[in-house]
Structures are given as C-alpha cells and as structure tokens.
PDB file of C-alpha atoms in Angstrom:
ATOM      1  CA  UNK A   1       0.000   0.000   0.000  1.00 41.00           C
ATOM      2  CA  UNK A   2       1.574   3.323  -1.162  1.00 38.00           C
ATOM      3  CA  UNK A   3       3.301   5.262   1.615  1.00 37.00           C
ATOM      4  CA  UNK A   4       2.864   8.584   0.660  1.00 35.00           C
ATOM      5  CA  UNK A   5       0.093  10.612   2.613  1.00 35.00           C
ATOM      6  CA  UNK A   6      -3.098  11.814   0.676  1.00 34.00           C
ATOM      7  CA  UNK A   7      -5.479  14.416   1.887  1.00 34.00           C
ATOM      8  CA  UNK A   8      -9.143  13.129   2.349  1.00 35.00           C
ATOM      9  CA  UNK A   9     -10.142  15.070  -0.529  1.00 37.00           C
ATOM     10  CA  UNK A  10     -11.470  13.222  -3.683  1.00 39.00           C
ATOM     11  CA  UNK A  11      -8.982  11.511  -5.928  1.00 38.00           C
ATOM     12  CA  UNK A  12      -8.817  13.016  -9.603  1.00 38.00           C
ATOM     13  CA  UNK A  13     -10.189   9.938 -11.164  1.00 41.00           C
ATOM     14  CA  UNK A  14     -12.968   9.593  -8.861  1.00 43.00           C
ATOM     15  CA  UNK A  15     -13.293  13.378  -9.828  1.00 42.00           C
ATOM     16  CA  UNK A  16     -13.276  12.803 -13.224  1.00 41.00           C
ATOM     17  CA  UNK A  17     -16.161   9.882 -13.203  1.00 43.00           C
ATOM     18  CA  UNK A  18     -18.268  12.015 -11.304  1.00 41.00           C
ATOM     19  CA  UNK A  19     -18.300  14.079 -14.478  1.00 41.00           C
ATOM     20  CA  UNK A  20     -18.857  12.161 -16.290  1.00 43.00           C
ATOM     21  CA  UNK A  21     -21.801  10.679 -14.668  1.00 43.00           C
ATOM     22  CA  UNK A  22     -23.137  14.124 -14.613  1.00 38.00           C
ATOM     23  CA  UNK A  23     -22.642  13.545 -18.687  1.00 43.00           C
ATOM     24  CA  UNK A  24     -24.349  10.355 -18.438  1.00 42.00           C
ATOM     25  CA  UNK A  25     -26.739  11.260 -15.711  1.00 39.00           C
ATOM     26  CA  UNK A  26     -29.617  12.110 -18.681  1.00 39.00           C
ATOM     27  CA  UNK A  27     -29.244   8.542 -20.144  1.00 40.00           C
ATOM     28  CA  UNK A  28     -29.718   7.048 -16.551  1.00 38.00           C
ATOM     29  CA  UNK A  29     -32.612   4.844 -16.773  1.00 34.00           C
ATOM     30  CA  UNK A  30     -34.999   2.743 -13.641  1.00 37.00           C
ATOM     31  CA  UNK A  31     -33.823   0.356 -11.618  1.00 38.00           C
ATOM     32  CA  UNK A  32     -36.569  -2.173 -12.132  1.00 37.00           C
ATOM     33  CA  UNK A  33     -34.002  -4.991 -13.814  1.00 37.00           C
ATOM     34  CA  UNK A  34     -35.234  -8.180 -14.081  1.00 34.00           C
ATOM     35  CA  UNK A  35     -32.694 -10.946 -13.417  1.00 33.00           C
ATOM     36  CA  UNK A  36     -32.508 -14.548 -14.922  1.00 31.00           C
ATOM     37  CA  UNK A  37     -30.889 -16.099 -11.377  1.00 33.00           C
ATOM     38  CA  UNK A  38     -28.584 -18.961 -11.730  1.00 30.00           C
ATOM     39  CA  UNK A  39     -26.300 -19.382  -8.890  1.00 34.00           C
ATOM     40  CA  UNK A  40     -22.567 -19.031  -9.258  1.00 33.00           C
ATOM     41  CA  UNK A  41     -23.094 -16.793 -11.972  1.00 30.00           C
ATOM     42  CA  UNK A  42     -22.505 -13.476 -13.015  1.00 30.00           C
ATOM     43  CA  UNK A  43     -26.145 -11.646 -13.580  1.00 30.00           C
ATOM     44  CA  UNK A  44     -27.070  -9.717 -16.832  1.00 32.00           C
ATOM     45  CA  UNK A  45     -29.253  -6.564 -15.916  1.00 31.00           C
ATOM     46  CA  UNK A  46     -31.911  -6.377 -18.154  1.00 30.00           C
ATOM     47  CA  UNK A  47     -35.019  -4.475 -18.771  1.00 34.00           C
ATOM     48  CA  UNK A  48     -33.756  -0.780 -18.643  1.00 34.00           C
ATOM     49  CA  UNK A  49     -35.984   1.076 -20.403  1.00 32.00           C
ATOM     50  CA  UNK A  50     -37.917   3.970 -19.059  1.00 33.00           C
ATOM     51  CA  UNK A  51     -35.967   7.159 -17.694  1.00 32.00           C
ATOM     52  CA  UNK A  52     -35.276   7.339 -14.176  1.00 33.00           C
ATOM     53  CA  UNK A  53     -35.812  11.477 -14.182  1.00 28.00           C
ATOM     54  CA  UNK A  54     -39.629  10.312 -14.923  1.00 31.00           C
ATOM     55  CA  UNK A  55     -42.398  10.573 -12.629  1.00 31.00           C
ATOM     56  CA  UNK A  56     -44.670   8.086 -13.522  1.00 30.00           C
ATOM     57  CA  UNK A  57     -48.727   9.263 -13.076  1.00 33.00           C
ATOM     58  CA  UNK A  58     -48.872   6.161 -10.243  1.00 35.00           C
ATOM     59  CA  UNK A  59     -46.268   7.841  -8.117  1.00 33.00           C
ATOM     60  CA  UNK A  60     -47.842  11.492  -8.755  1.00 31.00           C
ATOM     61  CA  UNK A  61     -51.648  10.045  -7.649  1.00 36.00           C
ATOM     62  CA  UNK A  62     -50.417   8.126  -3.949  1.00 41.00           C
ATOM     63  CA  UNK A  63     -52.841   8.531  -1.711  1.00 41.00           C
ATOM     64  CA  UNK A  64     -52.138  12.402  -1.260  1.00 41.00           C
ATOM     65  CA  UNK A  65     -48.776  12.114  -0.244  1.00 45.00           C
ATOM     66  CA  UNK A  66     -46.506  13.666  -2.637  1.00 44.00           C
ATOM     67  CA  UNK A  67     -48.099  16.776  -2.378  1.00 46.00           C
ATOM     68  CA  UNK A  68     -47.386  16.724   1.667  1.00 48.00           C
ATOM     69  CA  UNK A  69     -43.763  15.861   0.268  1.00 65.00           C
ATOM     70  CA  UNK A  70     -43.541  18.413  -3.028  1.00 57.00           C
ATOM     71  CA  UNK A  71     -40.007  19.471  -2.075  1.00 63.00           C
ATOM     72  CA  UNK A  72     -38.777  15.978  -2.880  1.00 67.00           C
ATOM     73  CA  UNK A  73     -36.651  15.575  -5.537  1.00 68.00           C
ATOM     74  CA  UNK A  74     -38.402  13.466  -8.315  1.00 69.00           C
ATOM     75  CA  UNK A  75     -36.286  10.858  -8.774  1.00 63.00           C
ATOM     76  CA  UNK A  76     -36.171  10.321  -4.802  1.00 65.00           C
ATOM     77  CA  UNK A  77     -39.756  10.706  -5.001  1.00 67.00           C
ATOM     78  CA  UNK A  78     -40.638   7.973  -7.768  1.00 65.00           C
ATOM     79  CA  UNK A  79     -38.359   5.176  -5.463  1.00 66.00           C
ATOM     80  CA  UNK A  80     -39.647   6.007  -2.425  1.00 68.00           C
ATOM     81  CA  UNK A  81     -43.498   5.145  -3.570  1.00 59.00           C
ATOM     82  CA  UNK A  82     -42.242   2.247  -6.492  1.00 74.00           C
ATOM     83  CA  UNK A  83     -39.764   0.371  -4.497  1.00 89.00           C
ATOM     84  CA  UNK A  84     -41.458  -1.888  -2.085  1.00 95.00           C
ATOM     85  CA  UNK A  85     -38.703  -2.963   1.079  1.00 97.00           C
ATOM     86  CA  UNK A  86     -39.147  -6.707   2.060  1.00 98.00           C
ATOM     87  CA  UNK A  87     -40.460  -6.719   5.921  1.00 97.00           C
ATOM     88  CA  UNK A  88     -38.413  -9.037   7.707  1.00 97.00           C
ATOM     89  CA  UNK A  89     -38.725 -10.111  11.850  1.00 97.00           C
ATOM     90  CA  UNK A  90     -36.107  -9.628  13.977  1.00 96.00           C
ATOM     91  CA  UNK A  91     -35.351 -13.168  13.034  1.00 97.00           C
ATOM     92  CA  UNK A  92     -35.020 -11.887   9.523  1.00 98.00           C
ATOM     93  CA  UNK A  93     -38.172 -14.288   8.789  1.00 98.00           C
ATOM     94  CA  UNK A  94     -39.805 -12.357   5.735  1.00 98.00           C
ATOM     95  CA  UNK A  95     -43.295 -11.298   7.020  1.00 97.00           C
ATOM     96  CA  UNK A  96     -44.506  -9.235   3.896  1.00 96.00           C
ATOM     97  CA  UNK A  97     -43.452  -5.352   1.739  1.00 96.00           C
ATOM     98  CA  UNK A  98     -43.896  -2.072   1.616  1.00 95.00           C
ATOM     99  CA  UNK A  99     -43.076   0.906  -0.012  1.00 93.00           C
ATOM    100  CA  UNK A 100     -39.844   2.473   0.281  1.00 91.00           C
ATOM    101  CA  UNK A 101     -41.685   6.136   1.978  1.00 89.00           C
ATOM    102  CA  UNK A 102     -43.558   3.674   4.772  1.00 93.00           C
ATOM    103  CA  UNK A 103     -40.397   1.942   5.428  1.00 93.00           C
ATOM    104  CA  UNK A 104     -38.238   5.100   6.409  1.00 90.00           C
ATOM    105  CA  UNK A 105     -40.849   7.271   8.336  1.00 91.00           C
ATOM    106  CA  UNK A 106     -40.210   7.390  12.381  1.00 89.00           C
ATOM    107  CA  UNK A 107     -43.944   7.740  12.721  1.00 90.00           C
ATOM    108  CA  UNK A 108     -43.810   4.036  11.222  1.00 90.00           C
ATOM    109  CA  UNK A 109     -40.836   3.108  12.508  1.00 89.00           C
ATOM    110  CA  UNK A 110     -41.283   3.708  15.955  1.00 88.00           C
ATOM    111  CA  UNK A 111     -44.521   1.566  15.308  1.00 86.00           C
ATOM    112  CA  UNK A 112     -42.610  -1.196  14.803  1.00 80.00           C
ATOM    113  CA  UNK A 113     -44.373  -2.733  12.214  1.00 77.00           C
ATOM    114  CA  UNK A 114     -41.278  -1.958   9.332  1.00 90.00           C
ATOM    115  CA  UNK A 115     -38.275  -3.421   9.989  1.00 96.00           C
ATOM    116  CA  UNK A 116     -36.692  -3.880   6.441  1.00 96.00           C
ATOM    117  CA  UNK A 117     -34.190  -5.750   5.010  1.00 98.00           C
ATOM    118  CA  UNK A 118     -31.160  -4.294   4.084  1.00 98.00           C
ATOM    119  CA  UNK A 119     -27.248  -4.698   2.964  1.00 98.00           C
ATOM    120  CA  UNK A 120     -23.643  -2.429   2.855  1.00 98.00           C
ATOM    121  CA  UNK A 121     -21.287  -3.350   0.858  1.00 98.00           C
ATOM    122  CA  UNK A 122     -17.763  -2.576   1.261  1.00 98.00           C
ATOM    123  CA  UNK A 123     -15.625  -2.764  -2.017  1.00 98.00           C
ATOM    124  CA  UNK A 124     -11.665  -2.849  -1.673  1.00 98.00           C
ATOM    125  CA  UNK A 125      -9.414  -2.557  -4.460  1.00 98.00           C
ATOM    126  CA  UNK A 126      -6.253  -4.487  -5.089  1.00 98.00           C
ATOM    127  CA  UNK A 127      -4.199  -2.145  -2.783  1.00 98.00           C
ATOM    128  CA  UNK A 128      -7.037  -2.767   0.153  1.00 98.00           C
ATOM    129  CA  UNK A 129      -8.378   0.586   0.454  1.00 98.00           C
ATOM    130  CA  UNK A 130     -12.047   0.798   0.943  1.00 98.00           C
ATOM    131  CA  UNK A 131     -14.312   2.851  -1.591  1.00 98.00           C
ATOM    132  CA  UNK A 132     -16.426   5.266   0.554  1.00 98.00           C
ATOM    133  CA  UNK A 133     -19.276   7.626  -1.211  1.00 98.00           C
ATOM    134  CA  UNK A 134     -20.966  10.490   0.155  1.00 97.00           C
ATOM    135  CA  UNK A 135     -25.015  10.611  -0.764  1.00 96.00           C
ATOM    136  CA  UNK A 136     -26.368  12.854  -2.761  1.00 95.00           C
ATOM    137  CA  UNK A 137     -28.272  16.278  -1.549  1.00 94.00           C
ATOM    138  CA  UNK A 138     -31.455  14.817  -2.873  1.00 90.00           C
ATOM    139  CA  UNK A 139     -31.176  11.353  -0.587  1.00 88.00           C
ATOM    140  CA  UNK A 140     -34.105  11.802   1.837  1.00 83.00           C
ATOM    141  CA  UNK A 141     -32.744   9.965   4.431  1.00 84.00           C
ATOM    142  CA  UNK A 142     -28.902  11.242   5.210  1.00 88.00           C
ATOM    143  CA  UNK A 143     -28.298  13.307   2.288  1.00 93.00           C
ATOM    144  CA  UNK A 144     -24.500  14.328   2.121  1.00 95.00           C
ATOM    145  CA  UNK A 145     -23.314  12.215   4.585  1.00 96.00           C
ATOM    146  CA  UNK A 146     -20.253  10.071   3.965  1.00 98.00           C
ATOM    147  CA  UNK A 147     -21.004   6.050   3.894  1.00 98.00           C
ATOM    148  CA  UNK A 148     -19.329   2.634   2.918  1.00 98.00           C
ATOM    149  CA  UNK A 149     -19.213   1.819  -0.534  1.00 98.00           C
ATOM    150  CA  UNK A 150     -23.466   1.100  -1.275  1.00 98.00           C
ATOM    151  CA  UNK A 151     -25.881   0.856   1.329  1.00 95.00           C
ATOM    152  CA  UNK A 152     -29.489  -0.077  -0.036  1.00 96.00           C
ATOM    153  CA  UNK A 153     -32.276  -2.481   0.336  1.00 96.00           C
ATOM    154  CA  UNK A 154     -33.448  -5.812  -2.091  1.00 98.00           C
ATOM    155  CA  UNK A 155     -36.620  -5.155  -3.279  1.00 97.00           C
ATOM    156  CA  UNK A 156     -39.635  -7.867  -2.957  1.00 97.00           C
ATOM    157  CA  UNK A 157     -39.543  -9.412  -6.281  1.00 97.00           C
ATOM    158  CA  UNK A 158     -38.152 -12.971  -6.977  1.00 97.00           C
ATOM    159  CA  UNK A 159     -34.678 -12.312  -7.563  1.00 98.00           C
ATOM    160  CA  UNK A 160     -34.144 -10.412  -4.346  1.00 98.00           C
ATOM    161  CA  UNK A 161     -35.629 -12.594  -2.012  1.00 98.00           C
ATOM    162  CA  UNK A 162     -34.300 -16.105  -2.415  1.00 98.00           C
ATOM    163  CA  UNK A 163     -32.201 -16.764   0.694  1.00 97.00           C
ATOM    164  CA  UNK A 164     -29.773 -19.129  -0.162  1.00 97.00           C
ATOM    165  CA  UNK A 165     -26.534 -18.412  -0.559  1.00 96.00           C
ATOM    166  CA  UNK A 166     -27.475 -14.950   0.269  1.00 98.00           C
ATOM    167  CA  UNK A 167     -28.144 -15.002  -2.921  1.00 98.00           C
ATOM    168  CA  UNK A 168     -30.880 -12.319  -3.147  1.00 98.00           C
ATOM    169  CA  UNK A 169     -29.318 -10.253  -1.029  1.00 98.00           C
ATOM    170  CA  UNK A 170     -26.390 -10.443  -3.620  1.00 98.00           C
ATOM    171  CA  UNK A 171     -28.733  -9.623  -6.521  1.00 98.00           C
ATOM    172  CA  UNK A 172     -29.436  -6.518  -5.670  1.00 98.00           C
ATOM    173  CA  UNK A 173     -26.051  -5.472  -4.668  1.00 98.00           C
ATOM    174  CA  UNK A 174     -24.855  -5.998  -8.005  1.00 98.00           C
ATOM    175  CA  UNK A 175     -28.275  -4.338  -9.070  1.00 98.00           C
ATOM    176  CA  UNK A 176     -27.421  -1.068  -6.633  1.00 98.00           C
ATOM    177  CA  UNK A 177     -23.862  -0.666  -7.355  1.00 98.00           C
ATOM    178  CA  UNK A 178     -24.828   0.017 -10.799  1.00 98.00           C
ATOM    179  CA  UNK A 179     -27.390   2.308 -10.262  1.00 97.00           C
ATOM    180  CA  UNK A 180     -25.294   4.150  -8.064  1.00 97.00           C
ATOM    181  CA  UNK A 181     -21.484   3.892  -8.621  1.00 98.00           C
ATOM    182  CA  UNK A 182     -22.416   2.403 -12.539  1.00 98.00           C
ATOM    183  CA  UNK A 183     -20.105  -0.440 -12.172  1.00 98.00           C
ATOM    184  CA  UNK A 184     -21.001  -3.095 -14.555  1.00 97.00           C
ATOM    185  CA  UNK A 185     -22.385  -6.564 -13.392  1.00 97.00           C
ATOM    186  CA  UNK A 186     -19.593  -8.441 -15.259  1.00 97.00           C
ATOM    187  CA  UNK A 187     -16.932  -6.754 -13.015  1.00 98.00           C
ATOM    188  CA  UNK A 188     -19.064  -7.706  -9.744  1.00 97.00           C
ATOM    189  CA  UNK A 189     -19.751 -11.389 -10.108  1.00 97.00           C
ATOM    190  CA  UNK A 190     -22.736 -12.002  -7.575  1.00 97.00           C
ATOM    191  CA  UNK A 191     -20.579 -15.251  -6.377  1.00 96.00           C
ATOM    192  CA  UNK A 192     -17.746 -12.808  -5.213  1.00 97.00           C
ATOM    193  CA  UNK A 193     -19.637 -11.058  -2.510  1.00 98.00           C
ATOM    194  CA  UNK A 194     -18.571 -12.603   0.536  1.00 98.00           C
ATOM    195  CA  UNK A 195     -21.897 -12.185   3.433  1.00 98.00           C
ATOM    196  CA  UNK A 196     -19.767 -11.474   6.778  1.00 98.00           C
ATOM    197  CA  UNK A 197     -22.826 -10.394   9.230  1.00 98.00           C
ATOM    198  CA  UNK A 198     -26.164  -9.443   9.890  1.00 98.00           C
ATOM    199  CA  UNK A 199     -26.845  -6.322  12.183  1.00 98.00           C
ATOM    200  CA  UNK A 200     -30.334  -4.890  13.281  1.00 98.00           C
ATOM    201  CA  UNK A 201     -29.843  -1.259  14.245  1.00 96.00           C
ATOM    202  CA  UNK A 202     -31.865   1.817  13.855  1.00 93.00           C
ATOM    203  CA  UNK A 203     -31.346   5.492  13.650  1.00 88.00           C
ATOM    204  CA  UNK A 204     -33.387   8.673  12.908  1.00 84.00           C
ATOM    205  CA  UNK A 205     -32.315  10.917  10.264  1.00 76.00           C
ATOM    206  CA  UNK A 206     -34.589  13.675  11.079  1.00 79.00           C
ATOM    207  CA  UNK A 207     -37.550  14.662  12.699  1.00 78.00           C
ATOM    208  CA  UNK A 208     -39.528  12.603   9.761  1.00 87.00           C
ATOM    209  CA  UNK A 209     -37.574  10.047   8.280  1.00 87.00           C
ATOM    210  CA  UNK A 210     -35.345   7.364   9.581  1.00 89.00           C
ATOM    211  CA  UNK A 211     -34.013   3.748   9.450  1.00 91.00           C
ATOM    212  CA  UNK A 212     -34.791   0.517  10.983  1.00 94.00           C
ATOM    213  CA  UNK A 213     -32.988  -2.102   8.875  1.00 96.00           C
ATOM    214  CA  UNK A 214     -31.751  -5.449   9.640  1.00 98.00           C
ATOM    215  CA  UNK A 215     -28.559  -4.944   7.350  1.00 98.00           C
ATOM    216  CA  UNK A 216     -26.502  -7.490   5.398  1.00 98.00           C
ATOM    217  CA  UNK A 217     -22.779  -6.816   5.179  1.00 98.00           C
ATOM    218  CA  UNK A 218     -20.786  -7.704   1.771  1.00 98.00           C
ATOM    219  CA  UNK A 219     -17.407  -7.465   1.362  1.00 98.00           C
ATOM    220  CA  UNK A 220     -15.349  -7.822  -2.124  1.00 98.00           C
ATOM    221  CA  UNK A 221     -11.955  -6.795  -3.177  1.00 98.00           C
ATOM    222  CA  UNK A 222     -11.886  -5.850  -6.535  1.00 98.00           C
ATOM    223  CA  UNK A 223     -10.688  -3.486  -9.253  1.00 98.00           C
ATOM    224  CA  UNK A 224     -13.813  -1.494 -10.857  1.00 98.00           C
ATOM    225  CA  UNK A 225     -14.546   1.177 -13.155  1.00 98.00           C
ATOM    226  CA  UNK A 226     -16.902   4.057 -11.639  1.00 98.00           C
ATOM    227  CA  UNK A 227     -19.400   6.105 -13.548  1.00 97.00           C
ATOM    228  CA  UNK A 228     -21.260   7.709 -10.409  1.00 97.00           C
ATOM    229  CA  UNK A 229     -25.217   8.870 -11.036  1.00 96.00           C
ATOM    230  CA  UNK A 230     -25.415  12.214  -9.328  1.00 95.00           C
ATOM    231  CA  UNK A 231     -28.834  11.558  -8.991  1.00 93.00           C
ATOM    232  CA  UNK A 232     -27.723   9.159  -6.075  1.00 95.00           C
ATOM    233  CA  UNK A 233     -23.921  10.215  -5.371  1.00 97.00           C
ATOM    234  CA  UNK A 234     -22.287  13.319  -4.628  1.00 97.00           C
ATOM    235  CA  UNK A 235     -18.960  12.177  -4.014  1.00 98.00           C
ATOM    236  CA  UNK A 236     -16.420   9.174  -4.097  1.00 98.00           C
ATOM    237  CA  UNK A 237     -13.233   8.352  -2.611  1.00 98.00           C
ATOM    238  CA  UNK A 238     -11.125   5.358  -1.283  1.00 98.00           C
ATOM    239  CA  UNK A 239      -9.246   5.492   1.692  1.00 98.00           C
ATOM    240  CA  UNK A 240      -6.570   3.132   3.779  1.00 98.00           C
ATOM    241  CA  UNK A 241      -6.980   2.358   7.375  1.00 97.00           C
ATOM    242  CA  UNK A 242      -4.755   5.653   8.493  1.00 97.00           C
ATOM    243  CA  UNK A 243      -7.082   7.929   6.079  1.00 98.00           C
ATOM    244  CA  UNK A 244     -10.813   6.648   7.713  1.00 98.00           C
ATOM    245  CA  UNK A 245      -9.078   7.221  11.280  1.00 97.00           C
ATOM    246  CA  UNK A 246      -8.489  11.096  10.166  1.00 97.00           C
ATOM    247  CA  UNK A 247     -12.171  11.279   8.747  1.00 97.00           C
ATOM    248  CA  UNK A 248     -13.479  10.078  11.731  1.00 97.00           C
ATOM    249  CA  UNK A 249     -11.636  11.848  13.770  1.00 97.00           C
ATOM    250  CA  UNK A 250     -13.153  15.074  11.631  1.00 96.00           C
ATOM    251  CA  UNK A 251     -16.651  13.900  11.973  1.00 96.00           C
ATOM    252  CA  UNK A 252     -16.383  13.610  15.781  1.00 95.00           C
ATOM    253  CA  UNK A 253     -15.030  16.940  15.385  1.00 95.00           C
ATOM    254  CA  UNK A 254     -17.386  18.785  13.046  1.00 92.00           C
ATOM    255  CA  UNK A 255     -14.818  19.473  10.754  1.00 93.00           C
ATOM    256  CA  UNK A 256     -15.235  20.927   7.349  1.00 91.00           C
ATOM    257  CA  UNK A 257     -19.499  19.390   7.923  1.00 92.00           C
ATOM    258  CA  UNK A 258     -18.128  15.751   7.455  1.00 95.00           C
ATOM    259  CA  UNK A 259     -20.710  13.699   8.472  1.00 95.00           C
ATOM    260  CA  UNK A 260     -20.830   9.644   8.983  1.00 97.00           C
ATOM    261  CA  UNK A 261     -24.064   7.735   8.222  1.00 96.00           C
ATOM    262  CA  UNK A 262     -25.032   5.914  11.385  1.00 94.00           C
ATOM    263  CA  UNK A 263     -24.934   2.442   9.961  1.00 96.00           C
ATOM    264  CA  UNK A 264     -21.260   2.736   8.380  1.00 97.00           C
ATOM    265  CA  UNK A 265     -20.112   4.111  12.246  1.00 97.00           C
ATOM    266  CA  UNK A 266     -21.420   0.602  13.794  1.00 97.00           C
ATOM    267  CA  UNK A 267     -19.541  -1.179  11.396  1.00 98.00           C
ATOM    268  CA  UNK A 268     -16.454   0.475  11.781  1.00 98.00           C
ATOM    269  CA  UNK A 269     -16.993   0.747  15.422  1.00 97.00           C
ATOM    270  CA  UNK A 270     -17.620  -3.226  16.155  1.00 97.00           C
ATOM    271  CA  UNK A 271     -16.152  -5.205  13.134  1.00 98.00           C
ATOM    272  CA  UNK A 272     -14.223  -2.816  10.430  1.00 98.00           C
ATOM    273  CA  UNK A 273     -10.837  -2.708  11.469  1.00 95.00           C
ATOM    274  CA  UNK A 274     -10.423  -6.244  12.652  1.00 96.00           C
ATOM    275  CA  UNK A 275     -12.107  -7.463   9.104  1.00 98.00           C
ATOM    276  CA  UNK A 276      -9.536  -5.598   7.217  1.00 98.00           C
ATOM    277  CA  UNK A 277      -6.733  -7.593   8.329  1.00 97.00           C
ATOM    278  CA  UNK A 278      -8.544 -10.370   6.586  1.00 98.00           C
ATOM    279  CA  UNK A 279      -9.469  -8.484   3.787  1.00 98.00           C
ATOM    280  CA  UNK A 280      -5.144  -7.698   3.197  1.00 97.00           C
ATOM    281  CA  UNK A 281      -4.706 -11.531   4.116  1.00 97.00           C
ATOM    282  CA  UNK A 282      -7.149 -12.850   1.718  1.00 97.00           C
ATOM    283  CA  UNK A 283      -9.188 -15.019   4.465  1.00 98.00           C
ATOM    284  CA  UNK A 284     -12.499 -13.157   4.888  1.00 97.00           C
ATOM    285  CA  UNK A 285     -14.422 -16.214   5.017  1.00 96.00           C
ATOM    286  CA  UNK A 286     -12.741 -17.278   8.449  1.00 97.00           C
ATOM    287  CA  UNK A 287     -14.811 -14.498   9.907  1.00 97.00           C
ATOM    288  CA  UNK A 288     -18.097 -15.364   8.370  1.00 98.00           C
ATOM    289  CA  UNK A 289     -20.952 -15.214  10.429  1.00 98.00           C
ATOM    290  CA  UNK A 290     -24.372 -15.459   9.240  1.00 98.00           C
ATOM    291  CA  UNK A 291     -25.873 -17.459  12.175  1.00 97.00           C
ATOM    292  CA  UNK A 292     -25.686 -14.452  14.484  1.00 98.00           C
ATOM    293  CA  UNK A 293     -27.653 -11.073  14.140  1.00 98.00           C
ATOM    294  CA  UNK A 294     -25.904  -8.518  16.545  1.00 98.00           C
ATOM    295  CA  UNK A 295     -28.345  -6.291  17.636  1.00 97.00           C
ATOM    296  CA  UNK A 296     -26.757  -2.619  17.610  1.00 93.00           C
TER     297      UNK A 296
END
C-alpha cells in the first residue's frame, strides 16, 4: 500500500467519473431490472428502459402524499413510492413489503411494524483501500453524509428474495452498485460477494424520516470502473486504514461538515478494522458469520 500521505479530498479519477456521470446522468434509466438467477453466476441486468428522471402518473396520484412531500426531488420521489422494502422479523423471517416512503418514516418506525431488510457493501481494491461515497443532496434519508461503498435495500420481487446463498441479497447489490457507482455486473460477479454479518440497528435521520434495517454486510476486493449517477452520489473516494481514522476523527469533530451515516459508524466501530486484516490476508471467510444477528 503506497506510503505517501493523501489528503481526504477526492482523488482526480474519482473526480473525473463524477463528471462524467453528470454527462451520463440524462441517459440514466430505472432500476426495475429483471434478473434470470442462476447461482454461481454473473447476472445480466436487463429491462432498462424507461428514464429514471420520470415521474410516472402512479407515483404522482399516492394517496395524497406527494403533495405533503412536493419538495422531494423526483427521482427520490418515484423510489420512495415504487420500491417496495421486504419486511423481515427480527429473526429476519420475511413477514410481507412495503413501499420504500412507509419503510423510512419514524412515525412508522417507531410503530414497529417496518423493519426492512437491508445490505452495505464494502468494495476494496487491489491495494485494500475501501471505496467510501458520500449521498447525494437529494437522498431523503442522510443526504451528504459520507457512507461505505453502497448501502441499499433488495426489493420484494423474486430475484431479491431467495435466501440461499445470500443469494438475493447479492442480486441486488450488483443491481445497486450500478445504479449508483455504474459499475457493470460483469466486473461484480454475484458469487464474489462474501456475506460477513447481519446487524439490526436503527437510527433517525430527522424529525420525519429514519431507518430501521436489519442490514446485510458484503465485502469484495476488486478493481472497478466508476461512472457515479449524481442523482444518487455526490462524491467518491477510497481510503486506507490511516485515512478513515483522520475522517473520523473530523466527523467527531465537526470538521469541514463531514458527516458519517449511522450504519457505516457501527460497522467500523464493532467489526471494520479487525475485518480488514482479513481483507489484506485474503481469508475473509474465516470471519463469516451469518448465524448471528448482533443487535446494535
């Protein structure tokens, strides 16, 4: 791992594909990829072809609510009334769906009727440092805040729920990490996330919205070509172990308005820096455990 110290500002080439997402960012198209799912191997997204910057009439005529939200962003707006979260209990049993808005409003939350399933992933490159984004202003839940790699949720549809293996779990990983960071599924084969944990946690972003997730975490170490969508990404940058200490160390602080999302912070807090000795040794799986659901 190079020597040489580097500010925690972003690196040029994660500078330069933010541009050109911003380029790309009127080409981006929905998320709703249907996947032909056979284990072991890499998944072909399919099905892209209506404009993510489209509202559709369904969103715009729910129940009332997006006029109580107008100052959503549109794109925000369409996911959080389209997507539909799979319900899990705190056994991660799946119990039934809902929308994406139900799923990340206190007044729900603190119902608790929505616990969702969820997953981070953390992607390291071939020199081990860890690819960190910061959300986009438009995120409704901790915009700008600076988070692992892809945080996100599979959806209830068949390709996102089977549960062995991980396997759906894995789906939409490779699914998200397109729509976000546009890495291509062939460079993230869906057998090359490695599940390490299960945590249940939850945390309010504001007075409205929050979330109560019981979170998958995927590791992979791999080389990948970004493309971010500003739509869902404001930022990008990868770090070493001595480079997250000094952003931390500036978010405790309040330095510069660097912010941590709270589910990255309970990772690094309780597992990170003890996985990433396996991560540099190349035995991740020997610290594997999907039995256990740590309650944070």
């Amino acid at each position: 791992m190079a020597a040489a110290a580097r500010s925690l500002t972003p690196l040029s080439s994660a500078s330069a594909s933010i541009r050109l997402g911003v380029a790309r960012a009127s080409a981006r198209v929905a998320s709703g990829s249907s996947f032909r799912v056979l284990p072991g191997r890499t998944l072909a997204l399919r099905g892209r072809s209506s404009s993510s910057f489209a509202v559709t009439g369904a969103v715009m005529g729910k129940a009332g609510t997006v006029g109580a939200d107008a100052g959503m962003d549109a794109v925000q707006r369409r996911l959080m009334f389209e997507d539909e979260c799979i319900l899990v209990d705190e056994q991660d049993n799946v119990v039934g769906h809902d929308s994406k808005y139900n799923c990340h409003l206190m007044e729900k939350i603190n119902s608790g009727h929505v616990l969702h399933r969820a997953f981070s992933v953390f992607l390291f490159n071939s020199k081990y440092e860890l690819l960190l984004q910061q959300r986009s202003a438009t995120k409704v839940t901790f915009p700008l805040v600076w988070t692992n790699t892809c945080c996100s949720h599979p959806l209830y549809r068949e390709s996102e729920l089977i549960e062995e293996k991980c396997l759906g779990v894995r789906n939409a990983a490779q699914r998200k990490l397109f729509d976000e960071l546009g890495i291509q599924a062939e460079e993230l084969p869906v057998d090359q996330f490695i599940p390490l944990g299960r945590m249940l946690y939850k945390a309010p972003s504001d007075g409205k919205w929050g979330e109560h997730e019981l979170d998958y975490l995927l590791f992979m170490v791999r080389d990948v070509r970004l493309s971010p969508n500003p739509e869902e990404v404001a930022d990008v940058k990868y770090v070493n172990r001595d480079e997250l200490k000094e952003l931390l160390k500036k978010a405790d602080a309040g330095e510069g308005g660097i912010k941590l999302s709270p589910w990255f912070r309970l990772v690094v807090d309780n597992f990170l820096m003890g996985w990433w000795d396996h991560v540099e040794r190349g035995t991740l799986e020997e610290v594997a455990d999907m039995k256990t659901i740590h309650k944070l």
